[in-house]
């Protein structure tokens, strides 16, 4: 299977399509006096984080969303960070807040995620955002989970009644994927480290999602012929010559001979994740705009809430 084979579920074209739709919505909102602004919180100096932030800034520019990075020293306290977040929550010029990970060990990242107001939780990681998915409020889902489901939809498979197996049950990927797909009518099995026979479950899947952080865990004999395989894993593998490369949780070389669709790693889920973040930013903006209108019951004029 070459990289141009249609069975490869590439994230780039999907991401481009989402960003274009976000750009149109952002331009309309700006014209109405509601410019979208995404604030990134970085703690300490981590090269990998800088790469993520540069990518988010570039994609935000393409989508017409303002982007601001706020850096804090590595020795900042959790209380100081939470106070800063509460200030952003109260600032009507800030649409969404994203916390870059990793953060220093003394910072409880879950507490920070909970400090972000649900209306500005564009990462979809606030407990309220996760809980809303259970009630089929799906428009502000965790970015990676939503990106993974977007790729499955690209296959054109009817999700109603589709047999889906999710390998990995994290709060921000595996579990949200399961709820997102159940809302679409799929029959979902979630496997984890206590599952007794992973291969038996995996071979039953019409669509297999894998997010466990174990390189090449899924082999060809664990995949149903014709299945769609969504590989969310990102692992660094050291080659005999000492160089490294990125591989997924699926043994792509063998599985691609069995599956009808498979995501490349890198180049599959990853590119869509940032576009989902930007789409979530517009969802957050619309919710905030609706609250503003409901609270004041007036026709706002351009610049009212965006004034410096």
PDB file of C-alpha atoms in Angstrom:
ATOM      1  CA  UNK A   1       0.000   0.000   0.000  1.00  0.00           C
ATOM      2  CA  UNK A   2       1.635   3.257  -1.129  1.00  0.00           C
ATOM      3  CA  UNK A   3       1.195   6.542   0.681  1.00  0.00           C
ATOM      4  CA  UNK A   4      -1.215   7.574  -2.102  1.00  0.00           C
ATOM      5  CA  UNK A   5      -3.435   4.524  -1.550  1.00  0.00           C
ATOM      6  CA  UNK A   6      -6.993   5.612  -0.747  1.00  0.00           C
ATOM      7  CA  UNK A   7      -7.088   3.145   2.133  1.00  0.00           C
ATOM      8  CA  UNK A   8      -4.783   5.418   4.098  1.00  0.00           C
ATOM      9  CA  UNK A   9      -6.949   7.681   6.260  1.00  0.00           C
ATOM     10  CA  UNK A  10      -4.884  10.861   6.100  1.00  0.00           C
ATOM     11  CA  UNK A  11      -5.686  13.646   8.492  1.00  0.00           C
ATOM     12  CA  UNK A  12      -4.412  16.555   6.411  1.00  0.00           C
ATOM     13  CA  UNK A  13      -7.341  16.920   3.991  1.00  0.00           C
ATOM     14  CA  UNK A  14      -9.877  16.569   6.810  1.00  0.00           C
ATOM     15  CA  UNK A  15      -8.050  19.174   8.916  1.00  0.00           C
ATOM     16  CA  UNK A  16      -7.933  21.586   5.997  1.00  0.00           C
ATOM     17  CA  UNK A  17     -11.665  21.255   5.470  1.00  0.00           C
ATOM     18  CA  UNK A  18     -12.425  21.877   9.155  1.00  0.00           C
ATOM     19  CA  UNK A  19     -10.120  24.907   9.341  1.00  0.00           C
ATOM     20  CA  UNK A  20     -11.785  26.441   6.299  1.00  0.00           C
ATOM     21  CA  UNK A  21     -15.224  26.113   7.903  1.00  0.00           C
ATOM     22  CA  UNK A  22     -13.848  27.613  11.121  1.00  0.00           C
ATOM     23  CA  UNK A  23     -12.366  30.534   9.169  1.00  0.00           C
ATOM     24  CA  UNK A  24     -15.740  31.381   7.664  1.00  0.00           C
ATOM     25  CA  UNK A  25     -17.431  31.269  11.088  1.00  0.00           C
ATOM     26  CA  UNK A  26     -14.640  33.291  12.719  1.00  0.00           C
ATOM     27  CA  UNK A  27     -14.870  36.018  10.088  1.00  0.00           C
ATOM     28  CA  UNK A  28     -18.625  36.290  10.581  1.00  0.00           C
ATOM     29  CA  UNK A  29     -18.239  36.479  14.357  1.00  0.00           C
ATOM     30  CA  UNK A  30     -15.515  39.126  14.091  1.00  0.00           C
ATOM     31  CA  UNK A  31     -17.721  41.241  11.830  1.00  0.00           C
ATOM     32  CA  UNK A  32     -20.395  41.095  14.539  1.00  0.00           C
ATOM     33  CA  UNK A  33     -17.940  42.299  17.190  1.00  0.00           C
ATOM     34  CA  UNK A  34     -17.065  38.901  18.639  1.00  0.00           C
ATOM     35  CA  UNK A  35     -13.457  38.123  17.641  1.00  0.00           C
ATOM     36  CA  UNK A  36     -12.363  34.664  18.739  1.00  0.00           C
ATOM     37  CA  UNK A  37      -9.230  34.476  20.877  1.00  0.00           C
ATOM     38  CA  UNK A  38      -7.416  31.364  22.059  1.00  0.00           C
ATOM     39  CA  UNK A  39      -5.013  31.643  25.008  1.00  0.00           C
ATOM     40  CA  UNK A  40      -2.287  29.040  25.477  1.00  0.00           C
ATOM     41  CA  UNK A  41      -0.771  28.454  28.916  1.00  0.00           C
ATOM     42  CA  UNK A  42       2.819  27.189  28.961  1.00  0.00           C
ATOM     43  CA  UNK A  43       4.635  26.342  32.199  1.00  0.00           C
ATOM     44  CA  UNK A  44       8.441  26.144  32.073  1.00  0.00           C
ATOM     45  CA  UNK A  45      10.595  25.583  29.010  1.00  0.00           C
ATOM     46  CA  UNK A  46       9.912  22.365  27.099  1.00  0.00           C
ATOM     47  CA  UNK A  47      11.062  22.117  23.485  1.00  0.00           C
ATOM     48  CA  UNK A  48       8.261  19.727  22.538  1.00  0.00           C
ATOM     49  CA  UNK A  49       5.680  22.157  23.893  1.00  0.00           C
ATOM     50  CA  UNK A  50       7.158  24.967  21.801  1.00  0.00           C
ATOM     51  CA  UNK A  51       6.614  22.850  18.681  1.00  0.00           C
ATOM     52  CA  UNK A  52       2.955  22.330  19.600  1.00  0.00           C
ATOM     53  CA  UNK A  53       2.439  26.015  20.335  1.00  0.00           C
ATOM     54  CA  UNK A  54       3.975  27.108  17.023  1.00  0.00           C
ATOM     55  CA  UNK A  55       1.694  24.702  15.176  1.00  0.00           C
ATOM     56  CA  UNK A  56      -1.383  25.899  17.054  1.00  0.00           C
ATOM     57  CA  UNK A  57      -0.471  29.535  16.412  1.00  0.00           C
ATOM     58  CA  UNK A  58      -0.033  28.891  12.678  1.00  0.00           C
ATOM     59  CA  UNK A  59      -3.314  26.981  12.343  1.00  0.00           C
ATOM     60  CA  UNK A  60      -5.169  29.604  14.383  1.00  0.00           C
ATOM     61  CA  UNK A  61      -3.899  32.280  11.986  1.00  0.00           C
ATOM     62  CA  UNK A  62      -5.212  30.249   9.050  1.00  0.00           C
ATOM     63  CA  UNK A  63      -8.580  29.973  10.787  1.00  0.00           C
ATOM     64  CA  UNK A  64      -8.813  33.680  11.625  1.00  0.00           C
ATOM     65  CA  UNK A  65      -8.581  33.118  15.378  1.00  0.00           C
ATOM     66  CA  UNK A  66      -6.362  35.332  17.533  1.00  0.00           C
ATOM     67  CA  UNK A  67      -3.741  33.371  19.464  1.00  0.00           C
ATOM     68  CA  UNK A  68      -1.857  34.416  22.584  1.00  0.00           C
ATOM     69  CA  UNK A  69       0.723  32.415  24.537  1.00  0.00           C
ATOM     70  CA  UNK A  70       1.082  33.120  28.230  1.00  0.00           C
ATOM     71  CA  UNK A  71       4.250  31.675  29.719  1.00  0.00           C
ATOM     72  CA  UNK A  72       4.781  30.971  33.395  1.00  0.00           C
ATOM     73  CA  UNK A  73       8.063  30.012  35.097  1.00  0.00           C
ATOM     74  CA  UNK A  74       8.617  26.365  36.028  1.00  0.00           C
ATOM     75  CA  UNK A  75       8.480  27.234  39.747  1.00  0.00           C
ATOM     76  CA  UNK A  76       5.051  28.867  39.567  1.00  0.00           C
ATOM     77  CA  UNK A  77       2.640  27.484  42.160  1.00  0.00           C
ATOM     78  CA  UNK A  78      -0.613  25.734  41.365  1.00  0.00           C
ATOM     79  CA  UNK A  79      -2.476  28.449  43.273  1.00  0.00           C
ATOM     80  CA  UNK A  80      -0.879  31.177  41.137  1.00  0.00           C
ATOM     81  CA  UNK A  81      -1.798  29.337  37.946  1.00  0.00           C
ATOM     82  CA  UNK A  82      -5.359  28.800  39.060  1.00  0.00           C
ATOM     83  CA  UNK A  83      -5.650  32.506  39.896  1.00  0.00           C
ATOM     84  CA  UNK A  84      -4.395  33.384  36.415  1.00  0.00           C
ATOM     85  CA  UNK A  85      -6.930  31.004  34.862  1.00  0.00           C
ATOM     86  CA  UNK A  86      -9.765  32.520  36.883  1.00  0.00           C
ATOM     87  CA  UNK A  87      -8.707  35.909  35.528  1.00  0.00           C
ATOM     88  CA  UNK A  88      -8.942  34.558  31.965  1.00  0.00           C
ATOM     89  CA  UNK A  89     -12.330  33.049  32.767  1.00  0.00           C
ATOM     90  CA  UNK A  90     -13.574  36.509  33.706  1.00  0.00           C
ATOM     91  CA  UNK A  91     -12.017  38.241  30.684  1.00  0.00           C
ATOM     92  CA  UNK A  92     -14.643  38.565  27.902  1.00  0.00           C
ATOM     93  CA  UNK A  93     -11.856  38.961  25.331  1.00  0.00           C
ATOM     94  CA  UNK A  94     -10.664  35.378  25.966  1.00  0.00           C
ATOM     95  CA  UNK A  95     -12.733  32.774  24.139  1.00  0.00           C
ATOM     96  CA  UNK A  96     -10.835  29.594  24.982  1.00  0.00           C
ATOM     97  CA  UNK A  97      -8.000  28.373  27.192  1.00  0.00           C
ATOM     98  CA  UNK A  98      -5.620  25.517  26.452  1.00  0.00           C
ATOM     99  CA  UNK A  99      -3.105  24.155  28.967  1.00  0.00           C
ATOM    100  CA  UNK A 100       0.018  22.817  27.285  1.00  0.00           C
ATOM    101  CA  UNK A 101       1.347  19.544  28.655  1.00  0.00           C
ATOM    102  CA  UNK A 102       3.553  18.400  30.194  1.00  0.00           C
ATOM    103  CA  UNK A 103       3.556  20.680  33.214  1.00  0.00           C
ATOM    104  CA  UNK A 104       6.020  20.405  36.136  1.00  0.00           C
ATOM    105  CA  UNK A 105       5.330  17.543  38.530  1.00  0.00           C
ATOM    106  CA  UNK A 106       4.254  19.828  41.353  1.00  0.00           C
ATOM    107  CA  UNK A 107       1.375  21.141  39.232  1.00  0.00           C
ATOM    108  CA  UNK A 108      -1.781  18.959  39.306  1.00  0.00           C
ATOM    109  CA  UNK A 109      -2.937  19.229  35.706  1.00  0.00           C
ATOM    110  CA  UNK A 110      -6.431  17.932  36.477  1.00  0.00           C
ATOM    111  CA  UNK A 111      -6.929  20.770  38.964  1.00  0.00           C
ATOM    112  CA  UNK A 112      -5.941  23.252  36.260  1.00  0.00           C
ATOM    113  CA  UNK A 113      -8.352  21.682  33.787  1.00  0.00           C
ATOM    114  CA  UNK A 114     -11.111  21.960  36.373  1.00  0.00           C
ATOM    115  CA  UNK A 115     -10.227  25.620  36.947  1.00  0.00           C
ATOM    116  CA  UNK A 116     -10.999  26.475  33.313  1.00  0.00           C
ATOM    117  CA  UNK A 117     -14.629  27.557  33.057  1.00  0.00           C
ATOM    118  CA  UNK A 118     -16.689  25.031  31.038  1.00  0.00           C
ATOM    119  CA  UNK A 119     -17.670  27.806  28.621  1.00  0.00           C
ATOM    120  CA  UNK A 120     -13.977  28.316  27.791  1.00  0.00           C
ATOM    121  CA  UNK A 121     -12.915  24.665  27.915  1.00  0.00           C
ATOM    122  CA  UNK A 122     -11.942  24.270  24.257  1.00  0.00           C
ATOM    123  CA  UNK A 123      -9.900  21.154  25.069  1.00  0.00           C
ATOM    124  CA  UNK A 124     -13.064  19.427  26.270  1.00  0.00           C
ATOM    125  CA  UNK A 125     -11.328  18.201  29.416  1.00  0.00           C
ATOM    126  CA  UNK A 126     -13.312  19.873  32.190  1.00  0.00           C
ATOM    127  CA  UNK A 127     -15.333  17.285  34.155  1.00  0.00           C
ATOM    128  CA  UNK A 128     -18.500  19.035  33.007  1.00  0.00           C
ATOM    129  CA  UNK A 129     -17.454  18.752  29.364  1.00  0.00           C
ATOM    130  CA  UNK A 130     -16.694  15.053  29.732  1.00  0.00           C
ATOM    131  CA  UNK A 131     -19.982  14.529  31.545  1.00  0.00           C
ATOM    132  CA  UNK A 132     -21.972  16.310  28.851  1.00  0.00           C
ATOM    133  CA  UNK A 133     -20.884  13.680  26.330  1.00  0.00           C
ATOM    134  CA  UNK A 134     -22.826  11.087  28.330  1.00  0.00           C
ATOM    135  CA  UNK A 135     -25.947  13.174  27.664  1.00  0.00           C
ATOM    136  CA  UNK A 136     -25.202  13.398  23.918  1.00  0.00           C
ATOM    137  CA  UNK A 137     -23.972  16.989  24.059  1.00  0.00           C
ATOM    138  CA  UNK A 138     -21.129  16.241  21.685  1.00  0.00           C
ATOM    139  CA  UNK A 139     -20.031  19.574  20.248  1.00  0.00           C
ATOM    140  CA  UNK A 140     -17.250  20.215  22.786  1.00  0.00           C
ATOM    141  CA  UNK A 141     -15.575  16.812  23.012  1.00  0.00           C
ATOM    142  CA  UNK A 142     -11.873  16.208  23.802  1.00  0.00           C
ATOM    143  CA  UNK A 143      -9.894  17.061  20.679  1.00  0.00           C
ATOM    144  CA  UNK A 144      -8.087  13.766  20.067  1.00  0.00           C
ATOM    145  CA  UNK A 145     -11.231  11.697  20.618  1.00  0.00           C
ATOM    146  CA  UNK A 146     -13.265  13.884  18.263  1.00  0.00           C
ATOM    147  CA  UNK A 147     -10.478  13.814  15.660  1.00  0.00           C
ATOM    148  CA  UNK A 148     -10.430  10.014  15.757  1.00  0.00           C
ATOM    149  CA  UNK A 149     -14.172   9.787  15.179  1.00  0.00           C
ATOM    150  CA  UNK A 150     -13.891  12.288  12.294  1.00  0.00           C
ATOM    151  CA  UNK A 151     -11.474   9.907  10.575  1.00  0.00           C
ATOM    152  CA  UNK A 152     -13.819   6.955  10.963  1.00  0.00           C
ATOM    153  CA  UNK A 153     -16.581   9.006   9.341  1.00  0.00           C
ATOM    154  CA  UNK A 154     -14.270   9.568   6.365  1.00  0.00           C
ATOM    155  CA  UNK A 155     -14.629   5.869   5.488  1.00  0.00           C
ATOM    156  CA  UNK A 156     -18.309   6.341   4.707  1.00  0.00           C
ATOM    157  CA  UNK A 157     -19.245   3.397   6.915  1.00  0.00           C
ATOM    158  CA  UNK A 158     -22.705   3.527   8.457  1.00  0.00           C
ATOM    159  CA  UNK A 159     -22.051   3.978  12.167  1.00  0.00           C
ATOM    160  CA  UNK A 160     -25.472   2.686  13.170  1.00  0.00           C
ATOM    161  CA  UNK A 161     -24.966  -0.837  14.460  1.00  0.00           C
ATOM    162  CA  UNK A 162     -21.259  -0.796  13.593  1.00  0.00           C
ATOM    163  CA  UNK A 163     -19.199  -3.117  15.778  1.00  0.00           C
ATOM    164  CA  UNK A 164     -16.495  -0.928  17.334  1.00  0.00           C
ATOM    165  CA  UNK A 165     -13.684  -1.910  19.683  1.00  0.00           C
ATOM    166  CA  UNK A 166     -11.699   0.738  21.538  1.00  0.00           C
ATOM    167  CA  UNK A 167      -8.371  -0.401  22.990  1.00  0.00           C
ATOM    168  CA  UNK A 168      -7.531   2.008  25.798  1.00  0.00           C
ATOM    169  CA  UNK A 169      -9.864   3.610  28.317  1.00  0.00           C
ATOM    170  CA  UNK A 170      -8.294   6.947  29.230  1.00  0.00           C
ATOM    171  CA  UNK A 171     -10.545   9.791  30.305  1.00  0.00           C
ATOM    172  CA  UNK A 172      -9.514  12.022  27.399  1.00  0.00           C
ATOM    173  CA  UNK A 173      -9.337   9.527  24.505  1.00  0.00           C
ATOM    174  CA  UNK A 174     -10.715   6.016  24.967  1.00  0.00           C
ATOM    175  CA  UNK A 175     -13.807   6.732  27.058  1.00  0.00           C
ATOM    176  CA  UNK A 176     -14.908   9.816  25.067  1.00  0.00           C
ATOM    177  CA  UNK A 177     -14.491   7.889  21.798  1.00  0.00           C
ATOM    178  CA  UNK A 178     -16.801   5.212  23.160  1.00  0.00           C
ATOM    179  CA  UNK A 179     -19.495   7.706  24.151  1.00  0.00           C
ATOM    180  CA  UNK A 180     -19.191   9.652  20.883  1.00  0.00           C
ATOM    181  CA  UNK A 181     -19.683   6.464  18.873  1.00  0.00           C
ATOM    182  CA  UNK A 182     -22.512   5.166  21.043  1.00  0.00           C
ATOM    183  CA  UNK A 183     -24.315   8.443  20.362  1.00  0.00           C
ATOM    184  CA  UNK A 184     -24.017   7.607  16.650  1.00  0.00           C
ATOM    185  CA  UNK A 185     -25.641   4.215  17.193  1.00  0.00           C
ATOM    186  CA  UNK A 186     -22.500   2.068  17.182  1.00  0.00           C
ATOM    187  CA  UNK A 187     -22.073  -0.973  19.410  1.00  0.00           C
ATOM    188  CA  UNK A 188     -18.923  -0.310  21.404  1.00  0.00           C
ATOM    189  CA  UNK A 189     -16.598  -2.542  23.425  1.00  0.00           C
ATOM    190  CA  UNK A 190     -13.841  -0.889  25.469  1.00  0.00           C
ATOM    191  CA  UNK A 191     -10.727  -2.939  26.224  1.00  0.00           C
ATOM    192  CA  UNK A 192      -7.972  -2.125  28.719  1.00  0.00           C
ATOM    193  CA  UNK A 193      -5.088  -3.686  30.611  1.00  0.00           C
ATOM    194  CA  UNK A 194      -7.426  -6.010  32.518  1.00  0.00           C
ATOM    195  CA  UNK A 195      -9.145  -7.348  29.389  1.00  0.00           C
ATOM    196  CA  UNK A 196      -8.540 -11.098  29.294  1.00  0.00           C
ATOM    197  CA  UNK A 197      -8.370 -11.753  25.566  1.00  0.00           C
ATOM    198  CA  UNK A 198      -7.693  -8.585  23.610  1.00  0.00           C
ATOM    199  CA  UNK A 199      -7.278 -10.421  20.302  1.00  0.00           C
ATOM    200  CA  UNK A 200     -10.723 -12.027  20.531  1.00  0.00           C
ATOM    201  CA  UNK A 201     -12.368  -8.659  21.009  1.00  0.00           C
ATOM    202  CA  UNK A 202     -10.234  -6.867  18.398  1.00  0.00           C
ATOM    203  CA  UNK A 203     -10.930  -9.450  15.672  1.00  0.00           C
ATOM    204  CA  UNK A 204     -14.652  -8.805  16.048  1.00  0.00           C
ATOM    205  CA  UNK A 205     -14.395  -5.095  15.254  1.00  0.00           C
ATOM    206  CA  UNK A 206     -15.604  -3.434  12.080  1.00  0.00           C
ATOM    207  CA  UNK A 207     -13.738  -0.385  13.396  1.00  0.00           C
ATOM    208  CA  UNK A 208     -10.777  -0.651  15.748  1.00  0.00           C
ATOM    209  CA  UNK A 209      -9.458   2.340  17.729  1.00  0.00           C
ATOM    210  CA  UNK A 210      -6.135   1.927  19.525  1.00  0.00           C
ATOM    211  CA  UNK A 211      -4.724   4.387  22.086  1.00  0.00           C
ATOM    212  CA  UNK A 212      -2.542   2.686  24.688  1.00  0.00           C
ATOM    213  CA  UNK A 213       1.017   3.901  24.081  1.00  0.00           C
ATOM    214  CA  UNK A 214       2.464   0.476  23.250  1.00  0.00           C
ATOM    215  CA  UNK A 215       4.368   0.321  19.954  1.00  0.00           C
ATOM    216  CA  UNK A 216       3.007  -2.174  17.406  1.00  0.00           C
ATOM    217  CA  UNK A 217       0.655  -3.796  19.925  1.00  0.00           C
ATOM    218  CA  UNK A 218      -1.945  -4.671  17.292  1.00  0.00           C
ATOM    219  CA  UNK A 219      -0.802  -7.270  14.728  1.00  0.00           C
ATOM    220  CA  UNK A 220      -2.473  -8.433  11.537  1.00  0.00           C
ATOM    221  CA  UNK A 221      -3.930 -11.560  13.157  1.00  0.00           C
ATOM    222  CA  UNK A 222      -5.821  -9.329  15.612  1.00  0.00           C
ATOM    223  CA  UNK A 223      -7.702  -7.418  12.892  1.00  0.00           C
ATOM    224  CA  UNK A 224     -10.881  -8.395  11.073  1.00  0.00           C
ATOM    225  CA  UNK A 225     -10.427  -8.410   7.275  1.00  0.00           C
ATOM    226  CA  UNK A 226     -11.889  -5.229   5.822  1.00  0.00           C
ATOM    227  CA  UNK A 227     -11.905  -3.352   9.119  1.00  0.00           C
ATOM    228  CA  UNK A 228     -11.126   0.333   9.642  1.00  0.00           C
ATOM    229  CA  UNK A 229      -8.161   0.794  11.988  1.00  0.00           C
ATOM    230  CA  UNK A 230      -7.670   4.149  13.737  1.00  0.00           C
ATOM    231  CA  UNK A 231      -4.216   4.267  15.320  1.00  0.00           C
ATOM    232  CA  UNK A 232      -3.980   7.051  17.913  1.00  0.00           C
ATOM    233  CA  UNK A 233      -0.692   5.954  19.461  1.00  0.00           C
ATOM    234  CA  UNK A 234       2.475   8.033  19.182  1.00  0.00           C
ATOM    235  CA  UNK A 235       5.632   6.224  20.239  1.00  0.00           C
ATOM    236  CA  UNK A 236       9.317   6.882  19.662  1.00  0.00           C
ATOM    237  CA  UNK A 237      11.177   3.833  18.349  1.00  0.00           C
ATOM    238  CA  UNK A 238      14.974   3.569  18.290  1.00  0.00           C
ATOM    239  CA  UNK A 239      16.408   1.974  15.159  1.00  0.00           C
ATOM    240  CA  UNK A 240      19.577  -0.191  15.014  1.00  0.00           C
ATOM    241  CA  UNK A 241      21.598   2.759  13.743  1.00  0.00           C
ATOM    242  CA  UNK A 242      20.637   4.820  16.773  1.00  0.00           C
ATOM    243  CA  UNK A 243      18.154   7.085  15.023  1.00  0.00           C
ATOM    244  CA  UNK A 244      14.539   7.328  16.122  1.00  0.00           C
ATOM    245  CA  UNK A 245      11.219   7.349  14.343  1.00  0.00           C
ATOM    246  CA  UNK A 246       7.591   7.768  15.343  1.00  0.00           C
ATOM    247  CA  UNK A 247       5.375   4.678  15.236  1.00  0.00           C
ATOM    248  CA  UNK A 248       1.860   3.963  16.388  1.00  0.00           C
ATOM    249  CA  UNK A 249       0.196   1.309  18.519  1.00  0.00           C
ATOM    250  CA  UNK A 250      -0.542  -0.716  15.371  1.00  0.00           C
ATOM    251  CA  UNK A 251       1.949  -2.732  13.339  1.00  0.00           C
ATOM    252  CA  UNK A 252       1.042  -0.847  10.180  1.00  0.00           C
ATOM    253  CA  UNK A 253       3.118  -2.902   7.764  1.00  0.00           C
ATOM    254  CA  UNK A 254       1.268  -6.115   8.554  1.00  0.00           C
ATOM    255  CA  UNK A 255      -2.155  -4.699   9.388  1.00  0.00           C
ATOM    256  CA  UNK A 256      -2.413  -2.694   6.162  1.00  0.00           C
ATOM    257  CA  UNK A 257      -2.595  -5.980   4.247  1.00  0.00           C
ATOM    258  CA  UNK A 258      -5.756  -6.921   6.166  1.00  0.00           C
ATOM    259  CA  UNK A 259      -7.598  -3.678   6.876  1.00  0.00           C
ATOM    260  CA  UNK A 260      -9.600  -1.723   4.317  1.00  0.00           C
ATOM    261  CA  UNK A 261      -8.683   1.572   5.985  1.00  0.00           C
ATOM    262  CA  UNK A 262      -5.802   2.475   8.265  1.00  0.00           C
ATOM    263  CA  UNK A 263      -4.398   5.709   9.654  1.00  0.00           C
ATOM    264  CA  UNK A 264      -0.720   6.486   9.046  1.00  0.00           C
ATOM    265  CA  UNK A 265       1.436   7.485  12.022  1.00  0.00           C
ATOM    266  CA  UNK A 266       2.325  10.277  11.848  1.00  0.00           C
ATOM    267  CA  UNK A 267      -0.156  11.981   9.554  1.00  0.00           C
ATOM    268  CA  UNK A 268      -3.438  10.427  10.659  1.00  0.00           C
ATOM    269  CA  UNK A 269      -5.223  11.628  13.789  1.00  0.00           C
ATOM    270  CA  UNK A 270      -2.600  14.232  14.710  1.00  0.00           C
ATOM    271  CA  UNK A 271      -3.271  16.868  12.018  1.00  0.00           C
ATOM    272  CA  UNK A 272      -6.997  16.856  12.791  1.00  0.00           C
ATOM    273  CA  UNK A 273      -6.554  17.402  16.536  1.00  0.00           C
ATOM    274  CA  UNK A 274      -5.547  21.072  16.214  1.00  0.00           C
ATOM    275  CA  UNK A 275      -8.380  21.753  13.759  1.00  0.00           C
ATOM    276  CA  UNK A 276     -10.831  20.292  16.291  1.00  0.00           C
ATOM    277  CA  UNK A 277      -9.332  22.600  18.938  1.00  0.00           C
ATOM    278  CA  UNK A 278     -10.114  25.563  16.683  1.00  0.00           C
ATOM    279  CA  UNK A 279     -13.597  24.265  15.919  1.00  0.00           C
ATOM    280  CA  UNK A 280     -14.182  23.921  19.653  1.00  0.00           C
ATOM    281  CA  UNK A 281     -13.071  27.533  20.057  1.00  0.00           C
ATOM    282  CA  UNK A 282     -15.904  28.616  17.791  1.00  0.00           C
ATOM    283  CA  UNK A 283     -18.347  26.408  19.695  1.00  0.00           C
ATOM    284  CA  UNK A 284     -17.209  28.137  22.888  1.00  0.00           C
ATOM    285  CA  UNK A 285     -17.590  31.557  21.268  1.00  0.00           C
ATOM    286  CA  UNK A 286     -21.133  30.788  20.187  1.00  0.00           C
ATOM    287  CA  UNK A 287     -22.065  29.615  23.673  1.00  0.00           C
ATOM    288  CA  UNK A 288     -20.588  32.753  25.227  1.00  0.00           C
ATOM    289  CA  UNK A 289     -22.360  34.943  22.684  1.00  0.00           C
ATOM    290  CA  UNK A 290     -25.675  33.263  23.439  1.00  0.00           C
ATOM    291  CA  UNK A 291     -25.123  33.798  27.173  1.00  0.00           C
ATOM    292  CA  UNK A 292     -24.296  37.454  26.559  1.00  0.00           C
ATOM    293  CA  UNK A 293     -27.440  37.965  24.548  1.00  0.00           C
ATOM    294  CA  UNK A 294     -29.596  36.117  27.078  1.00  0.00           C
ATOM    295  CA  UNK A 295     -28.098  38.077  29.979  1.00  0.00           C
ATOM    296  CA  UNK A 296     -28.495  41.543  28.468  1.00  0.00           C
ATOM    297  CA  UNK A 297     -31.376  40.993  26.039  1.00  0.00           C
ATOM    298  CA  UNK A 298     -30.075  43.658  23.686  1.00  0.00           C
ATOM    299  CA  UNK A 299     -28.769  43.684  20.156  1.00  0.00           C
ATOM    300  CA  UNK A 300     -25.050  44.057  20.686  1.00  0.00           C
ATOM    301  CA  UNK A 301     -23.072  46.427  18.522  1.00  0.00           C
ATOM    302  CA  UNK A 302     -19.687  45.500  17.055  1.00  0.00           C
ATOM    303  CA  UNK A 303     -16.914  45.920  19.600  1.00  0.00           C
ATOM    304  CA  UNK A 304     -19.105  45.828  22.698  1.00  0.00           C
ATOM    305  CA  UNK A 305     -17.494  42.840  24.372  1.00  0.00           C
ATOM    306  CA  UNK A 306     -14.302  42.900  22.382  1.00  0.00           C
ATOM    307  CA  UNK A 307     -13.215  46.400  23.300  1.00  0.00           C
ATOM    308  CA  UNK A 308      -9.760  46.611  24.756  1.00  0.00           C
TER     309      UNK A 308
END
